[in-house]
Every structure is written in structure tokens, then in C-alpha cells.
Coordinates of C-alpha atoms and ligand atoms in Angstrom, one line a residue:
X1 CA -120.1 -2.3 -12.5
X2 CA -121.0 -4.6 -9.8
X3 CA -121.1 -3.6 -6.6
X4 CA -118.8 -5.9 -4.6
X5 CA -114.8 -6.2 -5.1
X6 CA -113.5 -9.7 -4.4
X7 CA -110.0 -9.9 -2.8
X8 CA -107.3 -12.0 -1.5
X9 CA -105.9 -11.4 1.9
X10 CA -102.8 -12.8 3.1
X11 CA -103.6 -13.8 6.7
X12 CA -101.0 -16.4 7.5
X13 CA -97.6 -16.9 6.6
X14 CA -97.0 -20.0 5.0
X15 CA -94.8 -22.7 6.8
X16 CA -93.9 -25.1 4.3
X17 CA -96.1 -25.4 0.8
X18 CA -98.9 -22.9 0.5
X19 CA -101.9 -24.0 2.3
X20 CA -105.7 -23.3 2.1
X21 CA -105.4 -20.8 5.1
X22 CA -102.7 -18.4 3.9
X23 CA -105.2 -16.2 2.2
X24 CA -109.1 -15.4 2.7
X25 CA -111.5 -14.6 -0.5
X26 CA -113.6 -11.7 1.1
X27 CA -116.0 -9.3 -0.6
X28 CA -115.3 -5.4 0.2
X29 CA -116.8 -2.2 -1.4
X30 CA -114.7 -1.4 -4.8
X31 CA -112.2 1.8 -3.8
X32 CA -113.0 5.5 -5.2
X33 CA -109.9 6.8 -7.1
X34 CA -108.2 10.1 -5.4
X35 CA -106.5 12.7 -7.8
X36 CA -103.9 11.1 -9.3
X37 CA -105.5 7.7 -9.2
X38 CA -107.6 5.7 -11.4
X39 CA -109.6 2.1 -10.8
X40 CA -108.8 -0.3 -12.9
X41 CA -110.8 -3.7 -13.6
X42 CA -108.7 -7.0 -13.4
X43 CA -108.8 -9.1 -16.4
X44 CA -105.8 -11.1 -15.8
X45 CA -103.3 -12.4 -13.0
X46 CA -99.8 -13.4 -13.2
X47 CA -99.6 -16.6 -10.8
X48 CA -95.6 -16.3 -10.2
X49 CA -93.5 -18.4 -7.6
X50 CA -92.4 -15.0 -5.8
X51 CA -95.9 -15.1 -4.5
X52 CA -94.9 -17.3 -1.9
X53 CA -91.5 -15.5 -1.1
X54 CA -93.7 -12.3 -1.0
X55 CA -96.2 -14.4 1.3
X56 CA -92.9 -15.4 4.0
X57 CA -90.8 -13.2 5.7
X58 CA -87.7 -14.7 4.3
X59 CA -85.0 -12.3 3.1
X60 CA -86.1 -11.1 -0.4
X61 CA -85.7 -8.2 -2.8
X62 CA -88.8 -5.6 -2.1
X63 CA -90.9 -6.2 1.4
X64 CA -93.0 -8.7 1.9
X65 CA -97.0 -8.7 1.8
X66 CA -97.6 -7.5 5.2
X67 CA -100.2 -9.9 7.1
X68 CA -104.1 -8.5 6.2
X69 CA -103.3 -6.8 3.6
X70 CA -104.0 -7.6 -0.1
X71 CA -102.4 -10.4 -1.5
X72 CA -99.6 -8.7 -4.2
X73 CA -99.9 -9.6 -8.0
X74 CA -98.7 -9.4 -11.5
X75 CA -102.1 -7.7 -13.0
X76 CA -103.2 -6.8 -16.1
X77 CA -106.6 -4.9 -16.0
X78 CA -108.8 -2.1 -18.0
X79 CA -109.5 1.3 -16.4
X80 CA -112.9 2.2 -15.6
X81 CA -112.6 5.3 -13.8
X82 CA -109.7 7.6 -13.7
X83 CA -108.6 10.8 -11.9
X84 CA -105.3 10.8 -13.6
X85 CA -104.8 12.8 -16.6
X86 CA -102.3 10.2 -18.7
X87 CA -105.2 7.5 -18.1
X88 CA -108.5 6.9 -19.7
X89 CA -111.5 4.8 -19.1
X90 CA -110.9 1.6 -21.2
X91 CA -107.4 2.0 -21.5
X92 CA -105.5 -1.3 -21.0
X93 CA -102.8 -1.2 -18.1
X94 CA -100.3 -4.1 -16.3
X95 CA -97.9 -3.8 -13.6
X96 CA -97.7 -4.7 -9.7
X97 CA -101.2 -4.6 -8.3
X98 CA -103.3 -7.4 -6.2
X99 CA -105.1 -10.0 -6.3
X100 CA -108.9 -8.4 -6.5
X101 CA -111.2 -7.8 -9.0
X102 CA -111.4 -3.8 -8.3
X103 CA -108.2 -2.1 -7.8
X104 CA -106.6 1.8 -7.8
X105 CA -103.3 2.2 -9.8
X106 CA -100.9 5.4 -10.3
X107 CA -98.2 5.5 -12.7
X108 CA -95.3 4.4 -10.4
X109 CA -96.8 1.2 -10.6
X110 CA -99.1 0.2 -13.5
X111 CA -98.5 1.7 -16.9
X112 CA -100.4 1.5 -20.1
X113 CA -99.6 -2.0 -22.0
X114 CA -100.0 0.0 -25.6
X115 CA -99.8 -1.6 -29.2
X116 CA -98.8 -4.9 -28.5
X117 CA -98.9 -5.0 -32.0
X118 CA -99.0 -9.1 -33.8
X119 CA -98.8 -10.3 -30.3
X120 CA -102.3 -10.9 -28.6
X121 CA -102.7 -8.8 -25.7
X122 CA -102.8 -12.0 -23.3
X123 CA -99.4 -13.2 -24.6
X124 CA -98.1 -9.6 -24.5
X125 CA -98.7 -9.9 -20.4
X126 CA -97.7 -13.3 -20.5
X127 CA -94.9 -12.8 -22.2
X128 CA -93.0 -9.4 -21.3
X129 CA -94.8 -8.4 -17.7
X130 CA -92.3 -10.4 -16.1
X131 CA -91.2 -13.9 -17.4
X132 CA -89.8 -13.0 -21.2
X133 CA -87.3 -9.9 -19.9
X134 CA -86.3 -12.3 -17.0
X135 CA -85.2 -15.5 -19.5
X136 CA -83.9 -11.9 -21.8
X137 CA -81.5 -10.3 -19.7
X138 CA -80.6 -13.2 -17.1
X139 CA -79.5 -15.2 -20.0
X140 CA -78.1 -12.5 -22.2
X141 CA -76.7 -10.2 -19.8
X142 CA -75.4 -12.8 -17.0
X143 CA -75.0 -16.0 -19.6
X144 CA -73.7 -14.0 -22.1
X145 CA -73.6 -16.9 -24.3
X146 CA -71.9 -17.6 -27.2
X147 CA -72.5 -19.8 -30.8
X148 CA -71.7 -23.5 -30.3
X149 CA -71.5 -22.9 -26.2
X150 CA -73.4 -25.3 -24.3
X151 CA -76.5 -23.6 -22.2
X152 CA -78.6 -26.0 -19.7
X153 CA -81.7 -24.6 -17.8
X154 CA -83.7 -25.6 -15.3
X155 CA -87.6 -25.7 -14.7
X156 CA -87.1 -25.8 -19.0
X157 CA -90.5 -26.3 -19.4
X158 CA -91.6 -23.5 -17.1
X159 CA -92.8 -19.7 -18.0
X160 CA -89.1 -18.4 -17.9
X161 CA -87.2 -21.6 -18.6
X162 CA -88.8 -22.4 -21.5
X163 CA -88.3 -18.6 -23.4
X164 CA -84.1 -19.1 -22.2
X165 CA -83.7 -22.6 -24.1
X166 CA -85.0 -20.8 -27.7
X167 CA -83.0 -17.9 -27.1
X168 CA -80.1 -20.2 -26.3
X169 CA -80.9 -21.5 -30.1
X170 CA -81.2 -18.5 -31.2
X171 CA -78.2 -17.5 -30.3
X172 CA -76.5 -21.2 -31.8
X173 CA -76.0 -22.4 -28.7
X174 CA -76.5 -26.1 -27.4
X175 CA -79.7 -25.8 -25.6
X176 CA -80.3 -29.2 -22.7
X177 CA -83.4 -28.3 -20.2
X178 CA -84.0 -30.5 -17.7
X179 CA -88.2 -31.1 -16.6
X180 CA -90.1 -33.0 -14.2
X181 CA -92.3 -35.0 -16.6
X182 CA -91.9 -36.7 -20.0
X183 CA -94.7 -34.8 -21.6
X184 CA -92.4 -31.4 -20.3
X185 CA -89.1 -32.7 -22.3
X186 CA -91.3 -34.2 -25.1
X187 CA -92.7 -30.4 -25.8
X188 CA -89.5 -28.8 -24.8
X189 CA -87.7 -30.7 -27.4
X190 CA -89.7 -31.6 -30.7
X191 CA -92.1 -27.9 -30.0
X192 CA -89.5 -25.5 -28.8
X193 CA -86.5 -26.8 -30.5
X194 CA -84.3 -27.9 -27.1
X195 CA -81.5 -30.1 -28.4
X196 CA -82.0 -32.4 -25.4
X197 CA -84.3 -33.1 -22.1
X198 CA -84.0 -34.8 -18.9
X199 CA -86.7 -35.3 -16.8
X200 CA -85.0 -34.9 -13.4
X201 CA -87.7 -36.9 -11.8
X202 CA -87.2 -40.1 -13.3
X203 CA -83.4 -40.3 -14.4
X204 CA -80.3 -40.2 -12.9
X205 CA -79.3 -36.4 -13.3
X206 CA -75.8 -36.2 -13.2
X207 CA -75.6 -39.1 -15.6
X208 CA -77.8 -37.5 -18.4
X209 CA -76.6 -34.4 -17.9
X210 CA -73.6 -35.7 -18.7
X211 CA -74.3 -37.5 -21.8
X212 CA -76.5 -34.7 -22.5
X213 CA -73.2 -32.3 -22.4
X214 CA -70.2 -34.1 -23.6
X215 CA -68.4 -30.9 -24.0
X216 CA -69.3 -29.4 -20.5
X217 CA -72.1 -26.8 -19.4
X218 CA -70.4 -23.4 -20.4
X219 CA -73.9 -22.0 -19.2
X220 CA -76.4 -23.4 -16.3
X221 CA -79.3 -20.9 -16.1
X222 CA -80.2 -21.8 -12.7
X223 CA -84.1 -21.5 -11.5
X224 CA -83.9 -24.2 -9.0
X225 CA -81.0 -24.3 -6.7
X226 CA -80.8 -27.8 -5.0
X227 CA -79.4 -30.9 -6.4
X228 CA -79.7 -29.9 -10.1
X229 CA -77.7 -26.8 -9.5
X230 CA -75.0 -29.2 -7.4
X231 CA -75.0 -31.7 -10.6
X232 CA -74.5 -28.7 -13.2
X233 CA -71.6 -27.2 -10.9
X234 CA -69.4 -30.8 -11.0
X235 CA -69.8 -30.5 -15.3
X236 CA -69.0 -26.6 -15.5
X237 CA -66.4 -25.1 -18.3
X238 CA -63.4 -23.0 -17.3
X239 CA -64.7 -19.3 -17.2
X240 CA -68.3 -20.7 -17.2
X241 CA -71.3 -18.6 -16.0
X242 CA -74.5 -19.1 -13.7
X243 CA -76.8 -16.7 -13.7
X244 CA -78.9 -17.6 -10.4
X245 CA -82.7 -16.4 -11.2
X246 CA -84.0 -19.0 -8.6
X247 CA -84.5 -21.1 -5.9
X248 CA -87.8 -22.6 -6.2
X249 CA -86.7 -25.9 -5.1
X250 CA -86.2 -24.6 -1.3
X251 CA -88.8 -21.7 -1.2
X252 CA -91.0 -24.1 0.8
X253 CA -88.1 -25.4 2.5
X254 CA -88.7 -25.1 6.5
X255 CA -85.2 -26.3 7.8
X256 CA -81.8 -24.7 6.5
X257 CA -81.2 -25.6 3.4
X258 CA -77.5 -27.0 2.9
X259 CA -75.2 -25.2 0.0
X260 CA -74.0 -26.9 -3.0
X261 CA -71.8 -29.7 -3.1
X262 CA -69.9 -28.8 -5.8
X263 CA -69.5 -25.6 -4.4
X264 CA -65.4 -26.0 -5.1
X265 CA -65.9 -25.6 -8.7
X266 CA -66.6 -22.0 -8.7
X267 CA -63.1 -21.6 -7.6
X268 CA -61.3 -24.5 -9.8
X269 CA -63.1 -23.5 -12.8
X270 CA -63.0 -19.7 -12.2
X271 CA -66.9 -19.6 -12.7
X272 CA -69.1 -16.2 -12.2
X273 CA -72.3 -16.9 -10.4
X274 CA -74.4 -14.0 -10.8
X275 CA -77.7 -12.9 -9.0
X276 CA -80.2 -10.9 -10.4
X277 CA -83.7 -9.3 -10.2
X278 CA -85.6 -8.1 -13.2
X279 CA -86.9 -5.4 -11.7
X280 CA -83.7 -4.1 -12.0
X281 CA -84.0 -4.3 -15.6
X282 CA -87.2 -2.0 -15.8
X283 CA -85.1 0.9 -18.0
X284 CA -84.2 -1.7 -20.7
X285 CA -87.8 -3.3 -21.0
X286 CA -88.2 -1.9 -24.5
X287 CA -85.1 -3.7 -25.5
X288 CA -86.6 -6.7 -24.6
X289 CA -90.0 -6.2 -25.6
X290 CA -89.0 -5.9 -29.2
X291 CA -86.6 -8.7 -29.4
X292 CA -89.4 -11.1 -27.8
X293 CA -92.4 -9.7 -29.7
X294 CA -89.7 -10.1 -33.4
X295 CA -88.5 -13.6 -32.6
X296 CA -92.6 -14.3 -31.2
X297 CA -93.8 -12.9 -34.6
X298 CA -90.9 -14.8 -36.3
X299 CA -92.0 -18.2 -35.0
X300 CA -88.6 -18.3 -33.2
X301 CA -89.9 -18.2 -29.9
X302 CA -93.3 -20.4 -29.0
X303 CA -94.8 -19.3 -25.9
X304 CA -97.5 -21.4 -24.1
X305 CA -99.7 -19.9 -21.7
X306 CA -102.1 -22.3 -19.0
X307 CA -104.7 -19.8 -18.2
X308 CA -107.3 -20.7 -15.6
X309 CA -110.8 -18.8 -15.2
X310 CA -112.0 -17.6 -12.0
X311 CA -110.1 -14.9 -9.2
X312 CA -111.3 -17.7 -6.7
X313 CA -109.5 -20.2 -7.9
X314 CA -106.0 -18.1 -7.9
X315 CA -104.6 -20.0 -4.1
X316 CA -105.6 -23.5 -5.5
X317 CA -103.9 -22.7 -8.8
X318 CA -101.0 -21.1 -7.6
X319 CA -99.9 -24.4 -5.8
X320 CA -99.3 -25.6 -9.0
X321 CA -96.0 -23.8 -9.5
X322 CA -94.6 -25.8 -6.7
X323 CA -96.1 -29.0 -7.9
X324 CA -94.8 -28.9 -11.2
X325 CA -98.6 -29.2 -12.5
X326 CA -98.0 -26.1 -14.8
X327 CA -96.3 -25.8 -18.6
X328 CA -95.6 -22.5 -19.5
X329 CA -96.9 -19.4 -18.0
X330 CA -99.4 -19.9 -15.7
X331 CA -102.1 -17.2 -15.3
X332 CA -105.8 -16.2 -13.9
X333 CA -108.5 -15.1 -16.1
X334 CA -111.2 -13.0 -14.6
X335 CA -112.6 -10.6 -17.3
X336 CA -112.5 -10.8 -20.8
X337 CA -110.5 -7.4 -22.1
Ligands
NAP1 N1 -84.9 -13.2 -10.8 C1 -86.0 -12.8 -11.3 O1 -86.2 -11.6 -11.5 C2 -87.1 -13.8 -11.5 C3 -88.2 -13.4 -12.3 C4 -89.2 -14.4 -12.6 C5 -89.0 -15.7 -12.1 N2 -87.9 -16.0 -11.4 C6 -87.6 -17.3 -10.9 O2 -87.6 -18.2 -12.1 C7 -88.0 -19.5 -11.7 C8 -89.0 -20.0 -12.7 O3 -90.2 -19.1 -12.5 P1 -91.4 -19.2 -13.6 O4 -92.3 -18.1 -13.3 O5 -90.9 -19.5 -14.9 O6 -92.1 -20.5 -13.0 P2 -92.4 -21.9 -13.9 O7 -91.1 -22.4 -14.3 O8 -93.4 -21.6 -14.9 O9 -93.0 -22.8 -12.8 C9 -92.3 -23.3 -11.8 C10 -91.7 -24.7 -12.2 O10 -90.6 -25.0 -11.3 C11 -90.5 -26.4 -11.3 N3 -90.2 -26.9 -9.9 C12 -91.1 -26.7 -8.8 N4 -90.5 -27.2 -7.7 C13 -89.3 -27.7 -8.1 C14 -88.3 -28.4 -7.4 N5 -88.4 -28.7 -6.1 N6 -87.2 -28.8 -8.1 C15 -87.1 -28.5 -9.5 N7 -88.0 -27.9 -10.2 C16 -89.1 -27.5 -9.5 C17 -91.8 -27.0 -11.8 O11 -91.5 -27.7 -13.0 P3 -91.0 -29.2 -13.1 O12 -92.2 -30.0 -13.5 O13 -90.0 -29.2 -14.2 O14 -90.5 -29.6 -11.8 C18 -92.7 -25.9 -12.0 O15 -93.5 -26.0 -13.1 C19 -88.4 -19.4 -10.2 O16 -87.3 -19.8 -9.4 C20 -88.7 -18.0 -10.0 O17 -88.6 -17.6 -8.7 C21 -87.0 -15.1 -11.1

């Protein structure tokens, strides 16, 4: 074992996009587990756009990463030492941990990640840690779609958007995702089976989304906010439904952020707009697990993972989320499992 634990420390808050100073990279001595502990060895890291709501102070759903302190994480990692009794040296564990090479876990918040059975161990943590359950039961339990409804999503070629198009064909639903380059629709449409793109950079948006729709949205899967959300609100069915699973369009924002528009349809068209955080959802992660890792091992669901090496390059790479510069799940590796 080496001798020195890198870590991240979140020393500013971000004002604006993530800059070089938010964090530090520091070497520290690797923790000793106390009873009921064990240290665990990073081998990957979840690069997620909460990491900058946790980073700010703005109003979110569990506290944010108090100034100092480690920078918080999606982790995946194998146990090297344990005074737990339920966990063994080599055992592989995920859950919420930090950004450092060297870190102590208890069962309230990292858990064994078991047989992941056909699916590879990286696209088991890819796949259901955070993003698959998220596209699962936003979509499912919020969208509730139904055959021959129309679903359109947002940030379609992203970790979570691109998992709630295929389930939307799954399902026989119209699936439209809108991206911010050509090479994002081209893959979302001819690879994942979307039945149309827009790339919201280059074309007029509430144009193609309405060509795109002739028979209305019945479903926007929202993971933007913003204008996209204001030009799916002006195309919505009667009794449509939104489930709202982001913002990251304004998560840098540093003024108020003006609401929709098309706010009035909600009302004209009866619509349910529905927040929700899949954390919530932790109970019913077996649920999801299996339908992912069946449609996965059925070819019905392509998932694409961008992994970067190195734990010092997490702060450049997480920047990359807010750039659009990532397809699919973006991740850190640091040590091979
Ligand atoms: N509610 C929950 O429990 C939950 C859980 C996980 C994730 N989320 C949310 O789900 C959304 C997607 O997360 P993810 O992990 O799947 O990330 P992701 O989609 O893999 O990456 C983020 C993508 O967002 C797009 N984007 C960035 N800035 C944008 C802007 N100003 N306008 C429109 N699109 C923009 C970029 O793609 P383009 O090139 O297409 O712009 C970027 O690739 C985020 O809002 C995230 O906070 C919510």
C-alpha cells in the first residue's frame, strides 16, 4: 500500500463555472479504520453534475460539502482493511464516499456491489450507482409513459438521458432527444435507437421540436430547465407529465434565473410537473437493477461510458459536464479492480 492518500478538498465555493481553485490535490496519511469501519481503495469515480450543487451553497436535497473538507463522490473501490464484520479485504464496494485514493466506509453508506453478473463491473457502477435508477424511476414512475405516447428528453446523449430515450422505446413510445452536437444526435439516433434528434445548439428548437412531435410531447423528461424546457411546455398534451430531474443549464447561473415562459400551460393543459431525487428511490434499487442489467444483457439498452485515468485529473474533467464535452457516463479511473 503506498504510503500517501491523495485528496480533493473543496476550498472555494464556485461563483459561476467550476474553476481551477474550488478544490486543492493534497497528499495526507491514509485513515486507520475504527470498529465498525473498513478502508477501502478507490478504483473508480462517478463525475456527476450534483458535484457542483454539492460544491455551492444553493438550496439542494442533502447538505452541501462544507468548505475544507473532502470533496463528496460517487465511488466505487476494493476494501483493503476492514474492522467490520459484513466486509472483507478485497471485497468490491460503491456508494457515497470522496474524492481520494484512501478512504473509510461503514454500511450506511457504501455497500458491497455483488454479482453484477453479465454486466462488467465498470458498467455495473456506471450504470445503476446512480444514472440507470435515475432515467428508471424518473421516467417510469413520474413519465409513466405509455405505447405510442410521445417522450422527448433532454441532455439525450448524456449518462441519464441517454438510458430514458431506450426505455421510452422500450416501452413503444416515440422517443425525440435533443443534444448539443451532431455527433450526440447521430449516436443517439442510428446507435441507441431514438426516433429523432435535435441538436439544440445549432437549430431552431421550437421549430424541430415541433416537426420532431407532430402529435405533441405527452412526456418531456426534463434535465435542463431553461429554454428547452420553455419550448417543450408551449407543445405539451392535455394531462401530460414532466418529471423535472434537472437544472443543469442554470447550476452555474450567478443572477436569478427567470421561470418558464410557457409556464401557463401547466394550467391550460392540466400538466403534472414532478420533482424527484433518486435517493429517494434507494428501497426499490433492486427493481431497477434487474430491469437495466435484462434489457443491458438483451442489447436493449447500449450504455457508453467516457472513463478518464488519473484522480488528478477529476476537477479538469469534471468541467466537462457543463461543457457538453462528455457522451455518456462520465467517470475517473484510478485503480484497476
Ligand atoms: N434527480 C436526480 O436524482 C438526478 C440524478 C442524476 C442526475 N440528475 C440530473 O440529470 C441531469 C443529467 O445528468 P447526467 O449525470 O446524465 O449528466 P450528463 O447528461 O451525462 O452530462 C451533462 C450534459 O448536460 C448537457 N448540458 C450542459 N449544459 C447544458 C445547458 N446549458 N443546456 C443544455 N444542456 C446542457 C451537456 O450535453 P449537451 O452537449 O447535450 O449540451 C452535458 O453533456 C443533470 O441535470 C443532473 O443534475 C438528477
Amino acid at each position: 500500500m503506498s504510503e500517501v492518500n491523495r485528496i480533493w478538498r473543496l476550498r472555494k465555493r464556485p461563483v459561476g463555472d467550476i474553476t481551477d481553485d474550488v478544490l486543492s490535490f493534497e497528499e495526507e496519511s491514509i485513515p486507520e479504520p475504527s470498529d465498525g469501519e473498513f478502508l477501502f481503495r478507490l478504483n473508480y469515480l462517478s463525475l456527476d453534475p450534483t458535484n457542483r450543487i454539492w460544491m455551492s451553497e444553493m438550496d439542494q436535497y442533502m447538505p452541501p460539502v462544507d468548505l475544507d473538507a473532502p470533496m463528496r463522490g460517487v465511488v466505487c473501490g476494493t476494501v483493503v482493511k476492514s474492522r467490520h464484520p459484513n466486509y472483507n479485504e478485497g471485497q468490491i464496494v460503491s456508494g457515497l464516499g470522496v474524492w481520494a485514493d484512501y478512504q473509510l466506509g461503514t454500511p450506511e453508506t457504501v455497500n458491497p456491489m455483488g454479482d453484477t453478473g453479465p454486466v462488467s463491473v465498470v458498467d455495473a457502477f456506471s450504470t445503476f450507482a446512480v444514472v440507470g435508477p435515475t432515467a428508471y424511476f424518473g421516467l417510469l414512475d413520474f413519465g409513466e409513459p405509455k405505447e405510442g405516447e410521445t417522450v422527448v428528453v433532454s441532455a439525450a446523449a448524456g449518462a441519464v438521458g441517454s438510458i430514458v430515450g431506450q426505455i421510452a422505446k422500450i416501452r413503444g413510445c416515440r422517443a425525440v432527444g435533443l443534444a448539443g452536437t451532431n455527433e450526440k444526435c447521430t449516436w443517439i439516433k442510428d446507435e441507441l435507437g431514438f426516433d429523432a434528434a435535435i441538436n439544440y445548439q445549432t437549430e431552431d428548437v421550437p421549430a424541430a421540436l415541433a416537426a420532431a412531435c407532430p402529435d405533441g410531447i405527452d412526456v418531456y423528461f426534463d434535465n435542463v430547465g431553461g429554454a428547452i424546457l420553455d419550448a417543450c411546455l408551449k407543445l405539451m398534451n392535455f394531462k401530460g407529465r414532466i418529471p423535472t430531474c434537472g437544472l443543469i443549464s442554470q447550476y452555474n447561473a450567478t443572477e436569478p434565473v427567470p421561470g418558464p415562459y410557457n409556464y401557463g400551460m401547466i394550467v391550460m393543459q392540466r400538466l403534472r410537473v414532478e420533482g424527484f431525487i433518486v435517493l429517494d428511490f434507494a428501497e426499490r434499487y433492486p427493481e431497477a437493477i434487474a430491469a437495466l442489467g435484462q434489457w443491458m444483457a438483451e442489447g436493449k439498452i447500449k450504455v457508453r461510458t467516457e472513463i478518464v485515468d488519473g484522480l488528478e485529473n477529476a476537477l479538469r474533467t469534471v468541467k466537462k459536464l457543463f461543457t457538453g464535452a462528455n457522451m455518456g457516463k462520465l467517470m475517473i479511473h484510478v485503480k484497476n479492480i
